[in-house]
């Protein structure tokens, strides 16, 4: 965990007091809605379909139990008793009153949580691997660098009014759980031949109306130069990024229009001016940040404790363990993913009661730490294997032990037309119907790893482009129509999905997905061949045939 | 539009000239970039200070040869959402060591003062009277800064180092 010091706390408090003043001026009419809009967005406040939506930052997805309890408190006191975890390692509340927002922010600030830059045309919450610091084989804990970048990009005086939003993600593992290739800047922590820490820097990824996979702009930037290199990219973007058209304002369009070679030359030229400036990070600064991340005092535990051996007789436990428990870098410990995708419920939602109970479980079984992943699930990062059976029983009582992580019902979905003022179509009811169709665990397990992503509009908050099966809702002649893609992925082999054919109606979507899955089961060469591999081998055609032959 | 200079509401000695306004005999003038570049020699010869209004989509490098000679540079925020002039300001101050008046013009509001000050602006044509009056209060809103910029304020990272070192003394 990272511990805020007095300096960090002062800044958050000053931010709350500023926002309180801004809300006051808005309510008195001193600020117009147009003037206020950017200010509230910079504090995570959207005006949605029914009410204000409040998005709270969870930097690199790490939460302490007192922070999770504070989120539960906000859900209970200021909202309708639940929150929605999003693909950006954030949590959103949908029903907060504007006049109460400063109080909610102040309550959160007491536990070191804020909503700075969770929206607006500035640098957003820095995201990272939800298994950071505990994943076996990672280069080093990427959160040290995430925190450094979080600080640097917070209230940055040059980049708080960019052409559009700007997102940075960092991974330190071979398997990319941070989806760095669909970010404006993606950073992959690596070591060079001298053993020095640095980054492969990718740029220009993003989804939305015009999706792009990020391109490598530099194969190695030394850790000490990473802030100046990011600053160089941002300065080029701030000056040359398009502001004439909101749909073309993201850095991916600039990179695409200039070409990666020309863009990287511009960045290089800028970087040479500033790389030896005060932006260079000395080791002492890194060590200071590193020293404020504390790690649990792990015990020396057996690889296979008796408790686990005994529990293996229970098939329900085993189904959950196989699905939700991942290896930890320390022997005797596990990483436990908590599915926020119970059958028939909106993906990513958690009630205040669940959050509080989960905080208690994290205190008891995970050294007081919780993680939020971009798949809209949570994780307990340090669970002793001997505690797994007890933890499972407790989670099951909370409806948090659905064994569907990475399976077909582990659906990523945006809030869609039910909440969002931008949406053209519903997402949540589609997700709910699909989870009911594939509720049978044996069937889901037989299908294997398969990610479905649903977005209710072209803005792609549900990351439909990179879903193994992607579902995009659009509006056509006053009706919701869904376009289906297959073959997308957001990991280290990130790819955009391919459209299988014309859009289908709301009540046909689940049937179409069933057809695709049936086609896959019939087409796969062996049970180990995953959906993605079959699609890669055969392309769209056989799936298209199966779906449209009878429609 | 009230002008804040040196932290206080001040009189503006500069008169803004359009591209084709006849040149006044004396007094301080602010001239659009294209006119400035076209007539620089004549403009700089006359009595009175000369400043230039530089649009946010014109390369600042073009202005570099004149930096020792202009008394003021006015950068433009056509809307408060358009942040290009922040980059121009930092380049002028930090890369090119420009030390004259650096003025923020256009949609200049109270909530942007801290960003502007940190980027190097020291003069503000403020859109609203109430915002101009609240200048010092707004400017002091923050006491902690995470990034180094040319404004010389100590960053959080370095303040921590100082604290750590001073704690080490005598132990």
Coordinates of N, CA and C in Angstrom, one line a residue, chain A residues 128-129 131-135 137-146 170-173 189-191 195-199 223 286-287 290 295 329:
Chain A
X128 N -3.1 0.5 -13.7 CA -2.0 -0.5 -13.8 C -2.6 -1.9 -13.6
X129 N -1.7 -2.9 -13.6 CA -2.0 -4.3 -13.3 C -2.6 -4.4 -11.9
X131 N -2.8 -6.9 -10.3 CA -1.9 -7.9 -9.5 C -0.5 -7.3 -9.2
X132 N -0.4 -6.0 -9.4 CA 0.9 -5.4 -9.2 C 1.5 -5.7 -7.9
X133 N 2.8 -6.0 -7.8 CA 3.5 -6.3 -6.6 C 3.3 -7.7 -6.0
X134 N 2.4 -8.5 -6.6 CA 2.1 -9.8 -6.1 C 2.2 -10.9 -7.3
X135 N 2.2 -10.4 -8.5 CA 2.2 -11.3 -9.6 C 3.6 -12.0 -9.7
X137 N 6.9 -13.2 -11.2 CA 7.7 -12.9 -12.4 C 7.6 -11.5 -12.9
X138 N 7.0 -10.6 -12.2 CA 7.0 -9.2 -12.8 C 8.3 -8.6 -12.6
X139 N 8.6 -7.6 -13.4 CA 9.9 -6.9 -13.4 C 10.1 -6.2 -12.0
X140 N 9.2 -5.4 -11.6 CA 9.1 -4.9 -10.3 C 7.7 -4.3 -10.1
X141 N 7.4 -3.8 -8.9 CA 6.0 -3.3 -8.7 C 5.8 -2.1 -9.5
X142 N 4.9 -2.2 -10.5 CA 4.7 -1.0 -11.4 C 4.0 0.2 -10.7
X143 N 3.5 -0.1 -9.5 CA 2.8 1.0 -8.8 C 3.7 2.1 -8.4
X144 N 5.0 1.8 -8.2 CA 5.9 2.9 -7.8 C 6.0 3.9 -8.9
X145 N 6.1 3.4 -10.1 CA 6.1 4.3 -11.2 C 4.7 4.9 -11.5
X146 N 3.7 4.2 -11.3 CA 2.4 4.7 -11.5 C 2.1 5.9 -10.5
X170 N 0.2 1.2 -17.1 CA 1.5 0.6 -16.9 C 1.4 -0.8 -16.6
X171 N 2.2 -1.7 -17.2 CA 2.3 -3.1 -16.8 C 3.8 -3.4 -16.6
X172 N 4.0 -4.4 -15.8 CA 5.4 -4.9 -15.5 C 5.4 -6.4 -15.7
X173 N 4.4 -7.0 -16.3 CA 4.4 -8.5 -16.5 C 4.3 -8.8 -18.0
X189 N 7.1 -1.9 -18.3 CA 8.3 -1.9 -17.5 C 9.3 -3.0 -18.0
X190 N 10.5 -2.6 -18.3 CA 11.5 -3.6 -18.7 C 12.9 -3.3 -18.1
X191 N 13.8 -4.3 -18.2 CA 15.2 -4.0 -17.9 C 16.0 -4.0 -19.1
X195 N 20.7 -4.1 -16.9 CA 19.9 -4.4 -15.8 C 19.2 -3.1 -15.2
X196 N 19.2 -2.1 -16.0 CA 18.6 -0.8 -15.5 C 17.1 -0.9 -15.9
X197 N 16.3 -0.2 -15.0 CA 14.9 -0.2 -15.2 C 14.5 0.9 -16.2
X198 N 13.6 0.5 -17.1 CA 13.1 1.5 -18.0 C 11.8 1.1 -18.6
X199 N 11.4 1.7 -19.7 CA 10.1 1.5 -20.2 C 10.1 1.3 -21.7
X223 N 14.2 4.8 -16.7 CA 13.3 5.3 -15.6 C 13.5 6.7 -15.2
X286 N 12.9 8.2 -6.4 CA 12.3 6.9 -6.6 C 12.3 6.1 -5.3
X287 N 13.4 6.1 -4.6 CA 13.5 5.3 -3.3 C 12.5 5.9 -2.3
X290 N 9.2 4.5 -3.3 CA 9.3 3.1 -3.0 C 9.1 2.8 -1.5
X295 N 4.6 -3.5 2.2 CA 4.2 -4.9 1.9 C 3.9 -5.7 3.1
X329 N 3.4 -14.5 -5.8 CA 4.8 -14.6 -5.9 C 5.4 -15.2 -4.6

